[in-house]
Coordinates of C-alpha atoms and ligand atoms in Angstrom, one line a residue:
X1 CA 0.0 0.0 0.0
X2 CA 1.4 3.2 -0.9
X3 CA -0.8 5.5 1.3
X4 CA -0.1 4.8 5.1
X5 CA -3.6 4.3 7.2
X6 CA -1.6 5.4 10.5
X7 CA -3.2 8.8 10.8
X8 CA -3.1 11.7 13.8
X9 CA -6.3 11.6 15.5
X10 CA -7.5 13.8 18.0
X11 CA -5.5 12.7 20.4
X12 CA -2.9 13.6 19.1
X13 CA -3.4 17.6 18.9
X14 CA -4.9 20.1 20.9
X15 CA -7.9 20.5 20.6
X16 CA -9.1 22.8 24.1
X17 CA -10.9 25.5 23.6
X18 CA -11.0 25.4 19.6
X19 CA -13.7 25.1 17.2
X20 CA -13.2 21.6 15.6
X21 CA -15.8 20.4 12.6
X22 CA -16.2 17.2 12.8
X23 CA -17.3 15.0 9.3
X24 CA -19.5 12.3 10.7
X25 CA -21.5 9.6 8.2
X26 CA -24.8 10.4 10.1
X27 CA -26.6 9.0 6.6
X28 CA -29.2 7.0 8.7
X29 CA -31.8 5.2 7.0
X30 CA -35.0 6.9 7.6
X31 CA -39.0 5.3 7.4
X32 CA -41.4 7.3 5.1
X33 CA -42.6 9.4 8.2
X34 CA -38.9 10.3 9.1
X35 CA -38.4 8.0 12.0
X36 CA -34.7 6.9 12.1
X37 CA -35.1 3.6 11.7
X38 CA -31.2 2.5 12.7
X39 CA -29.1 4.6 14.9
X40 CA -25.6 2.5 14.6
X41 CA -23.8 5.3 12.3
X42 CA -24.7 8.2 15.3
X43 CA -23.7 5.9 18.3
X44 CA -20.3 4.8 16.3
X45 CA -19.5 8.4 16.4
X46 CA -20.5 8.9 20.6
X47 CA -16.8 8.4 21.3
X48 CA -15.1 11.0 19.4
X49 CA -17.7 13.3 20.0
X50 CA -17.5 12.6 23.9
X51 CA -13.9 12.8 23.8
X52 CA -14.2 16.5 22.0
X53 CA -17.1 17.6 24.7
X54 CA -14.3 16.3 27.8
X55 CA -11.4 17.7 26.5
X56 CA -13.4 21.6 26.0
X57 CA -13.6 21.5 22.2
X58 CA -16.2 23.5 21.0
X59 CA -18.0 21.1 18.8
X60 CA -19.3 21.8 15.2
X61 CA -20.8 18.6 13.3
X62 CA -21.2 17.9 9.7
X63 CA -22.5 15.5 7.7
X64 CA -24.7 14.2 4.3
X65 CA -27.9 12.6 4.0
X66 CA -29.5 10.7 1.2
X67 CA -29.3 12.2 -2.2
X68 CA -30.9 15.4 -2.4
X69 CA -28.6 16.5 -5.0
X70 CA -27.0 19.8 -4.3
X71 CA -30.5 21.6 -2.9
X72 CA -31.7 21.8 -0.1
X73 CA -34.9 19.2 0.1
X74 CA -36.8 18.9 3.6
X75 CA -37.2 15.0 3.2
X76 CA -33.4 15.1 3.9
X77 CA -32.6 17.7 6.4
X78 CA -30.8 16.3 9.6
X79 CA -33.1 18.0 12.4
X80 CA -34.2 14.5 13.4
X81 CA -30.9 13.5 13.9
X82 CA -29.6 16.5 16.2
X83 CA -32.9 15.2 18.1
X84 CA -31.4 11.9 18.3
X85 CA -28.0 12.8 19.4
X86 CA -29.2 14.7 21.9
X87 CA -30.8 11.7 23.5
X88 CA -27.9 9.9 22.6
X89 CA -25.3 12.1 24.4
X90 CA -27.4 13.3 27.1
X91 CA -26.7 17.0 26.5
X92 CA -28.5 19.8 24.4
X93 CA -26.9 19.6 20.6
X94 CA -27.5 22.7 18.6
X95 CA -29.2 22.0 15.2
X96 CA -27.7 24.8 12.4
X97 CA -30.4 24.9 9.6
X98 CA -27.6 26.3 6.9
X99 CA -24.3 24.1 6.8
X100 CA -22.3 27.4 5.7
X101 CA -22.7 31.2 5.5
X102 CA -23.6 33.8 7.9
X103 CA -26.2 31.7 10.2
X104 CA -23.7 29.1 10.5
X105 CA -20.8 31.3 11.4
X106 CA -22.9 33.3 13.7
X107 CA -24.4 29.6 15.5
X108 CA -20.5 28.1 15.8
X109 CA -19.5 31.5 17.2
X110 CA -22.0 31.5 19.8
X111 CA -20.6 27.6 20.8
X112 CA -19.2 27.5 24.2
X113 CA -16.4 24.9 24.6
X114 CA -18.1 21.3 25.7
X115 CA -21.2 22.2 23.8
X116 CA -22.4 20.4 20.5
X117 CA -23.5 21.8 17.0
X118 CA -24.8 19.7 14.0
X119 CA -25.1 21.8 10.6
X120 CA -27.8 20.9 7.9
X121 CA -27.2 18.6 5.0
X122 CA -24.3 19.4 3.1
X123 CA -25.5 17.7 0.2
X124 CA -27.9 20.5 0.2
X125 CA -25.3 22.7 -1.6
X126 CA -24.3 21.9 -5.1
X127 CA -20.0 22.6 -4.3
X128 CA -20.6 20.0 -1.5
X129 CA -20.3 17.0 -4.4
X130 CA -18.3 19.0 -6.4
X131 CA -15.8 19.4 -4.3
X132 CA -15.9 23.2 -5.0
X133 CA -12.9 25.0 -3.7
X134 CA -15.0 28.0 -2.4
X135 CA -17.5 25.8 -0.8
X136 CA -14.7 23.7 0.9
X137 CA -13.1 27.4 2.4
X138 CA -16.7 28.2 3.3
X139 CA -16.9 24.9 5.3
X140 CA -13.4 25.3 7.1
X141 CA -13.9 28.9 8.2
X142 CA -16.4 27.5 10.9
X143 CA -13.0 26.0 13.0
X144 CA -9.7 25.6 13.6
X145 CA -8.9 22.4 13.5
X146 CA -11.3 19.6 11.4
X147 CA -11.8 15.9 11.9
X148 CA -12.8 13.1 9.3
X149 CA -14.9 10.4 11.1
X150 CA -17.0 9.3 7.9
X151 CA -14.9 6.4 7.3
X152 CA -18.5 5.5 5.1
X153 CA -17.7 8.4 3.1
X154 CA -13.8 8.1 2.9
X155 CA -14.4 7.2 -0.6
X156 CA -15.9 10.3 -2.7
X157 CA -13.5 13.3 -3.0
X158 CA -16.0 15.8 -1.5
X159 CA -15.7 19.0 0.0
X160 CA -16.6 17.9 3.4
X161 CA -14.6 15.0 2.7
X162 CA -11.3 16.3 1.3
X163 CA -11.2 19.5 0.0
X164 CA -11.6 21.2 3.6
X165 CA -8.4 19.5 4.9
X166 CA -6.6 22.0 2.2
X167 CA -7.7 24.6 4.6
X168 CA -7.4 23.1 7.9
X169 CA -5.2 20.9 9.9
X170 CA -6.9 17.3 9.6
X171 CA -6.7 14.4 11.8
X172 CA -9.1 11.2 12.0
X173 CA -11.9 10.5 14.8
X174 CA -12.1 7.2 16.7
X175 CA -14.3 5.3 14.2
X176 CA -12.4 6.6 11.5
X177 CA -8.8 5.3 13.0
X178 CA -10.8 2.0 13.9
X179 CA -11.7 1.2 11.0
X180 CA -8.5 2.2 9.7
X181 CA -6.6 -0.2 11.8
X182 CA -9.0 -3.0 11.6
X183 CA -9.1 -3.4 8.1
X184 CA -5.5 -2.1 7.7
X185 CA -3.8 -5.1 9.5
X186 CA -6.5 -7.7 8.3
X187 CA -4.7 -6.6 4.9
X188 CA -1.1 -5.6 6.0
X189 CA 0.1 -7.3 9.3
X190 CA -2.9 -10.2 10.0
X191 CA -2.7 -13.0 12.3
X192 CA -2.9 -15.9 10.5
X193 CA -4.3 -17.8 9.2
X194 CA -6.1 -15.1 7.3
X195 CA -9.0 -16.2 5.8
X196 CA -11.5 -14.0 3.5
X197 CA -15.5 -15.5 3.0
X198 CA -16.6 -13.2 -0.1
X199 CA -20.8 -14.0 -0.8
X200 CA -22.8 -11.2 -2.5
X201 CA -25.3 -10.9 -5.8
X202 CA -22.3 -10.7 -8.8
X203 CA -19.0 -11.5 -9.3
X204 CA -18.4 -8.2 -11.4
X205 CA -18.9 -5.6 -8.3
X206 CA -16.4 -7.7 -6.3
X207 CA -13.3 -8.8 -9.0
X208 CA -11.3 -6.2 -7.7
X209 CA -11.9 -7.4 -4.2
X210 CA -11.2 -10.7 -4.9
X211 CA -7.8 -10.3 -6.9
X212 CA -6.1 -8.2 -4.5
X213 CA -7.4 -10.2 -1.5
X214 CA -6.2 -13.5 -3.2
X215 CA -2.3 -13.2 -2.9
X216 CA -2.5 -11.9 0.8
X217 CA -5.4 -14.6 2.3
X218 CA -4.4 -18.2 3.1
X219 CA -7.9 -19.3 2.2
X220 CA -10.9 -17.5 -0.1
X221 CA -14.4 -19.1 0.9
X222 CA -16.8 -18.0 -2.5
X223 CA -20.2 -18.3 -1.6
X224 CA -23.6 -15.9 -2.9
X225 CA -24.8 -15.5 -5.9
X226 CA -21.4 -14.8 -7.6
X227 CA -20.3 -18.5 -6.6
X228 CA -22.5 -19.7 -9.5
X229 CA -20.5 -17.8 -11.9
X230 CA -17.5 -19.9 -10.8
X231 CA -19.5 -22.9 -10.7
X232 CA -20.8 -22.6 -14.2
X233 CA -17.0 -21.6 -14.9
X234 CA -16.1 -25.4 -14.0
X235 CA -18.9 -27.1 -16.2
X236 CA -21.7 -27.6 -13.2
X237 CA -25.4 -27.2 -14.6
X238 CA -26.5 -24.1 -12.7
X239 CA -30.4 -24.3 -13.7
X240 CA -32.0 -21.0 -13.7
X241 CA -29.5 -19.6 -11.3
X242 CA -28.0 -15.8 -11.3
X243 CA -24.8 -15.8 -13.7
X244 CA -22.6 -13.7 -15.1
X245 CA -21.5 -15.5 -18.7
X246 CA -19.3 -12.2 -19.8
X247 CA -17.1 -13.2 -16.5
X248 CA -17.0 -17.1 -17.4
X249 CA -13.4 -16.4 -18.0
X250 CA -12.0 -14.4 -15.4
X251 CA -13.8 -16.5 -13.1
X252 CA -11.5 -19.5 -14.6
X253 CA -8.3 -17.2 -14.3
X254 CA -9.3 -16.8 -10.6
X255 CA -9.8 -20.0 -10.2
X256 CA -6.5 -21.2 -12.1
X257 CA -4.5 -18.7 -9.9
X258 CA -6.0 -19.2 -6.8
X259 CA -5.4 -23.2 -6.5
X260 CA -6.5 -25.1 -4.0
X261 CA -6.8 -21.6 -2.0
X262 CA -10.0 -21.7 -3.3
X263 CA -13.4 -23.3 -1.5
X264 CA -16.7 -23.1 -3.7
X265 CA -19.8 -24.6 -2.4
X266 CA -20.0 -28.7 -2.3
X267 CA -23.7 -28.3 -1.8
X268 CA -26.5 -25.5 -2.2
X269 CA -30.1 -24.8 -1.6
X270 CA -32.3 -24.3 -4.7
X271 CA -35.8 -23.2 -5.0
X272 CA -37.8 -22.3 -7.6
X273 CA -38.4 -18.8 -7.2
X274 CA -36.6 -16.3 -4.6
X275 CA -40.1 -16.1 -2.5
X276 CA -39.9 -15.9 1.2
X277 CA -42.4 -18.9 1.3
X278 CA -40.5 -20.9 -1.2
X279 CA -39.6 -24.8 -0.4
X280 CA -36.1 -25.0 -0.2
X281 CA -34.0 -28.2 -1.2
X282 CA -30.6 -29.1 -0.3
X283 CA -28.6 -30.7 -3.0
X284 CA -25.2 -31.6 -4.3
X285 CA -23.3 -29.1 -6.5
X286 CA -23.4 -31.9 -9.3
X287 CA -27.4 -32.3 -9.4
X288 CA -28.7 -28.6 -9.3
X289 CA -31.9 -28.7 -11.5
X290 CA -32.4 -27.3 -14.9
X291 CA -35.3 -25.2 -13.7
X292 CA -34.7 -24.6 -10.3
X293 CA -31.9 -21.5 -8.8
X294 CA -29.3 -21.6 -6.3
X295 CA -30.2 -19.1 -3.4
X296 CA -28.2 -20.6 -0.2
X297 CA -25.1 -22.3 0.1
X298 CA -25.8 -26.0 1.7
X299 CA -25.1 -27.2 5.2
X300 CA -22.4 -29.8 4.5
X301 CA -20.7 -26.0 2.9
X302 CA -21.2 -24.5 6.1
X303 CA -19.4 -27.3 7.5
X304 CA -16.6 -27.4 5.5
X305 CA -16.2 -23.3 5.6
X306 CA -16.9 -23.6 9.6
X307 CA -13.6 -25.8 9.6
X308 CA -11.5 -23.3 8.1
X309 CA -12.6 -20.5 10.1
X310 CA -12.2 -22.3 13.4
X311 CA -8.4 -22.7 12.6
X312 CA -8.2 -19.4 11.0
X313 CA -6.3 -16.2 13.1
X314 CA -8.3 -13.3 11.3
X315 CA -11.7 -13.4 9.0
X316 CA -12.7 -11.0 6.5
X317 CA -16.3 -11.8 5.6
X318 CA -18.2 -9.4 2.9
X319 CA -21.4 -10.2 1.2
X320 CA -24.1 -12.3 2.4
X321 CA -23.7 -16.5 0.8
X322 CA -27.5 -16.5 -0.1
X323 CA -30.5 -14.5 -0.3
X324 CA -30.6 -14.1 3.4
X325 CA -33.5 -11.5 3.5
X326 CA -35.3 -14.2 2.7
X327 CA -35.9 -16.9 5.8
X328 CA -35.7 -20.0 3.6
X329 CA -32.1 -19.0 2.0
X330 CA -30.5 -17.4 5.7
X331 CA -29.3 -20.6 7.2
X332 CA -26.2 -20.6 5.2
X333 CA -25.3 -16.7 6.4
X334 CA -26.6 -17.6 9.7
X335 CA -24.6 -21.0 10.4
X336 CA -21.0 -19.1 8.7
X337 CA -21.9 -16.7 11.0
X338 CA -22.2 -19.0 14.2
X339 CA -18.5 -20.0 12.7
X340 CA -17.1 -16.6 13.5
X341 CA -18.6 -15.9 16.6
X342 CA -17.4 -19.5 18.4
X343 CA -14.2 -19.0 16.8
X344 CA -11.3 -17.0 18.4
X345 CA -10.3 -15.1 15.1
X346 CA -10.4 -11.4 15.2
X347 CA -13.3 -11.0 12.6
X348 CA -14.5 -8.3 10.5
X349 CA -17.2 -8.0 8.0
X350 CA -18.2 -5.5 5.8
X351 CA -21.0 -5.3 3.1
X352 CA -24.0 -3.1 3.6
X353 CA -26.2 -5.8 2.8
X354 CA -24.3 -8.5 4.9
X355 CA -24.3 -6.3 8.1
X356 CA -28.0 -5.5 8.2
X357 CA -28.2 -9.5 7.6
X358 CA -26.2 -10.5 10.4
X359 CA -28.2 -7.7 12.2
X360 CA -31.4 -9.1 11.7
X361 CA -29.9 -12.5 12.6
X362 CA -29.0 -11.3 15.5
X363 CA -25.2 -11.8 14.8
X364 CA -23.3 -8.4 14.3
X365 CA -22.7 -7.6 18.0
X366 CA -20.4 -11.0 17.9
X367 CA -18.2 -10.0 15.5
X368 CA -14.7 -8.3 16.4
X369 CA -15.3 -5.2 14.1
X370 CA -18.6 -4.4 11.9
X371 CA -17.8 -2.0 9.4
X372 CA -19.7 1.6 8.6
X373 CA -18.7 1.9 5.4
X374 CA -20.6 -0.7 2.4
X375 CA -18.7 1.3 -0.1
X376 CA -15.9 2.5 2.1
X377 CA -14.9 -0.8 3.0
X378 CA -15.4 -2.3 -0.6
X379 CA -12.5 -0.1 -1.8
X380 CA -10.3 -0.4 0.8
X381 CA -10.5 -4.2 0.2
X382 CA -10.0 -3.6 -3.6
X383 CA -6.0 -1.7 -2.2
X384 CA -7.7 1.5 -3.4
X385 CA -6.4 4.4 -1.7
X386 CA -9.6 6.2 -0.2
X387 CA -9.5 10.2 -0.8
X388 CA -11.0 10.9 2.7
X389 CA -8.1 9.0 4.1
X390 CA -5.4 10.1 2.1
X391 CA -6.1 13.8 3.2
X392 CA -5.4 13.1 7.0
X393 CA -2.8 14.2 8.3
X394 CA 0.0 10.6 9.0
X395 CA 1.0 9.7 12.3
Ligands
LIG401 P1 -22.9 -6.5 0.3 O1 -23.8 -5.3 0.3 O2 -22.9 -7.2 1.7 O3 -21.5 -6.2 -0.1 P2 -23.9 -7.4 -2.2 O4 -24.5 -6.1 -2.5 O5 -22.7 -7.8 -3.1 O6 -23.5 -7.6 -0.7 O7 -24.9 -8.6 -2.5 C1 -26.1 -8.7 -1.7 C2 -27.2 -9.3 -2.5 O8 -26.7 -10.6 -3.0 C3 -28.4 -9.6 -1.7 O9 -29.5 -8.8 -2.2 C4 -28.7 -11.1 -2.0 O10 -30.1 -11.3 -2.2 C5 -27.9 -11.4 -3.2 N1 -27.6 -12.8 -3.3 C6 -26.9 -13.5 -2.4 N2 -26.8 -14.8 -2.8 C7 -27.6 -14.9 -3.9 C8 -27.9 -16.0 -4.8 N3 -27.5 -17.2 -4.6 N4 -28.7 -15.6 -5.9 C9 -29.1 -14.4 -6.1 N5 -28.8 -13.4 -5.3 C10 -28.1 -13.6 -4.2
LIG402 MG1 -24.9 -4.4 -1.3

C-alpha cells in the first residue's frame, strides 16, 4: 500500500478550547414518516464526540444525508438526527439549519467549549459533491482544526470529505482510526491464518476485491450468488440460477491462480423462485436442477467453511452466501456466522447488505469489528487508496 492508514487523531493535537468540525456519516436510513429507523452510524460516532465535549472542544458537526442532489430538500434535512443525538449524548446539541454562510458562522461562534453543534445537509449545496474550492473554504472557516470520522464516506473526493483539509489541519476521529486499523492489519500485518469468505449478488462488483485479496489470504471461501459464476466456470449445470457469462473467464483465471486456496460450495439450496415462502431443497453441487436457482449455500458447505474458520487467526467476511433476507435461503449466512462468533479469530465483516443481515440474525454484535462503510470498506479491500483518508494528516 502506498498510502499509510496510521493517521493523527484527535489525540494527538490540541484541541481545548478550539472550534473543531467534525465530518461524521450520520446518513441514517430513515421510514417514510422520518423515524430513524437504525441509529448504529450516530452511536459509532459517541466516542469521538465525547472525547471532543471532555477535552473543552467547542464542537461543530457535519454530515450528508440521502441524495438530495446539491439543494436543499426537507425529506433530507438532519433535524431529526440533532434530536437523536441529543438523546444519545445526554446533553442539548444545537441544530444549524444552513451548513455554511452567515447563520452558521454566527451559531459556531455563539458555541461555548463542551457544547455540541450539528449543521444541515451538506448535500444540500451543489459545491458539497463537487468538491468546489469555495464551498470547501466556506466549510473550514467555521473552526480551527477539522476531523474526518465518515470512514463510510472516505471514498468520494468531497468538500466535506477532502477538499476542507486543504484549509485546515486534519486528523481522524475514533471510528475513522478504527476502521482504519482493523481493516488495515486484516490486509497488512494479520494474524494468521487469514482467511476471507466473499458471498454477495455478482462476481463483477467484487473482482477487484477478490484479486487483490487472493495473494494476501491463506484461504478464499466464494459463496452468494457470484459462486454460480465460478461454478458454471467449471462445467456444473446451474439451472436457472444468477450468472454472469461475460465473467465465465476471469472467473477461470481466478480459479486457475487461486489453487487449492479456493473453496466453492460442495452443496447448495435451490428453490424455484426467490419467494420468502419458497420450499427449499438441499442438493449436491453436481445435481442442481435445470429449472430450479441456487439461493443458499448448503449445510455440508457451512461445515466445510466452519472448519476453516475455526483454525483461522483473522476473517474478513463481505457479502451475504444466499438470499438471506429471505428466511428460507438465511441458514447458510446464519450457520457461517455462528462459525465466527465460536471462533477465536479477530473477525470483521463488511458489506451493507451482509451487516444488516447478520443484524437481523441477531449476529453483528459478535463480531470483532462491523464495518460503517458498504462502499468504504469495498474499496479499501480492492487496495484502493480512499481520498478521505489520504487527506489526513500521518502519524
Ligand atoms: P454486500 O452489500 O454485503 O456487499 P452485495 O450487495 O454484493 O452484498 O450482495 C447482496 C445481494 O446478494 C443480496 O441482495 C442477496 O439477495 C444477493 N444474493 C446472495 N446470494 C444470492 C444468490 N444465490 N442468488 C441471487 N442473489 C443472491
Ligand atoms: Mg450491497
Amino acid at each position: 500500500m502506498t498510502v499509510s492508514y496510521h493517521k493523527k487523531t484527535i489525540a494527538d493535537v490540541p484541541v481545548d478550547g478550539r472550534r473543531v468540525l467534525v465530518r461524521v456519516d450520520f446518513n441514517v436510513p430513515m421510514d417514510p414518516a422520518g423515524q430513524i429507523t437504525d441509529d448504529r452510524r450516530i452511536r459509532e460516532t459517541l466516542p469521538t464526540i465525547r472525547y471532543l465535549i471532555d477535552h473543552g472542544a467547542r464542537v461543530i458537526l457535519v454530515s450528508h444525508l440521502g441524495r438530495p442532489g446539491g439543494r436543499p430538500d426537507p425529506k433530507y434535512s438532519l433535524r431529526p438526527v440533532a434530536e437523536r443525538l441529543q438523546q444519545l449524548l445526554g446533553q442539548p446539541v444545537t441544530f444549524v439549519p444552513e451548513a455554511v454562510g452567515p447563520v452558521a458562522e454566527a451559531a459556531v461562534q455563539r458555541l461555548q467549549p463542551g457544547e455540541v453543534a450539528l449543521l444541515e445537509n451538506v448535500r444540500f449545496y451543489p459545491g458539497e459533491e463537487k468538491n468546489d474550492t469555495g464551498f470547501a473554504e466556506q466549510l473550514a472557516k467555521l473552526a480551527e482544526l477539522y476531523v474526518d470520522d465518515a470512514f463510510g464516506a472516505a471514498h468520494r473526493a468531497h468538500a466535506s470529505t477532502v477538499g476542507v483539509a486543504r484549509f485546515l489541519p486534519a486528523v481522524s476521529g475514533f471510528l475513522m482510526e478504527k476502521e482504519l486499523r482493523m481493516l488495515g492489519d486484516a490486509l497488512e500485518a494479520p494474524r494468521r491464518p487469514l482467511v476471507a469468505i466473499i458471498g454477495g449478488a455478482k462476481i463483477s462488483t467484487k473482482i477487484d476485491v477478490l484479486k487483490n485479496l487472493l495473494p494476501r489470504v491463506d484461504a478464499l471461501l466464494v459463496g452468494g450468488g457470484m459462486a454460480n459464476t465460478f461454478l458454471k466456470a467449471k462445467g456444473y449445470e446451474i439451472g436457472r440460477s444468477l450468472v454472469e457469462n461475460d465473467r465465465l473467464t476471469e472467473a477461470h483465471d481466478i480459479i486457475a491462480q487461486a489453487g487449492s486456496k479456493l473453496m466453492l460450495p460442495i452443496d447448495v439450496v435451490v428453490a424455484a423462485e426467490p419467494r420468502s415462502d419458497a420450499l427449499p431443497v438441499v442438493v449436491p453441487v453436481e445435481r442442481v436442477p435445470p429449472d430450479e436457482m441456487i439461493l443458499d449455500i448448503g449445510p455440508k458447505t457451512v461445515d466445510a467453511f466452519a472448519q476453516v474458520i475455526s483454525t483461522a487467526g483473522t476473517v474478513i467476511w463481505n457479502g451475504p452466501l444466499g438470499m438471506a433476507e429471505l428466511p428460507p435461503f438465511a441458514e447458510g449466512t446464519l450457520g457461517v456466522a455462528r462459525a465466527l462468533a465460536k471462533s477465536s479469530a479477530t473477525t470483521i465483516v463488511g458489506g451493507g447488505d451482509l451487516v444488516g443481515v447478520l443484524e437481523q440474525l441477531g449476529m453483528a454484535d459478535q463480531m470483532t469489528h462491523v464495518s460503517t462503510g458498504g462502499g468504504a470498506s469495498l474499496e479499501f479491500l480492492e487496495g484502493k487508496i480512499l481520498p478521505g483518508v489520504a487527506a489526513l494528516e500521518d502519524k
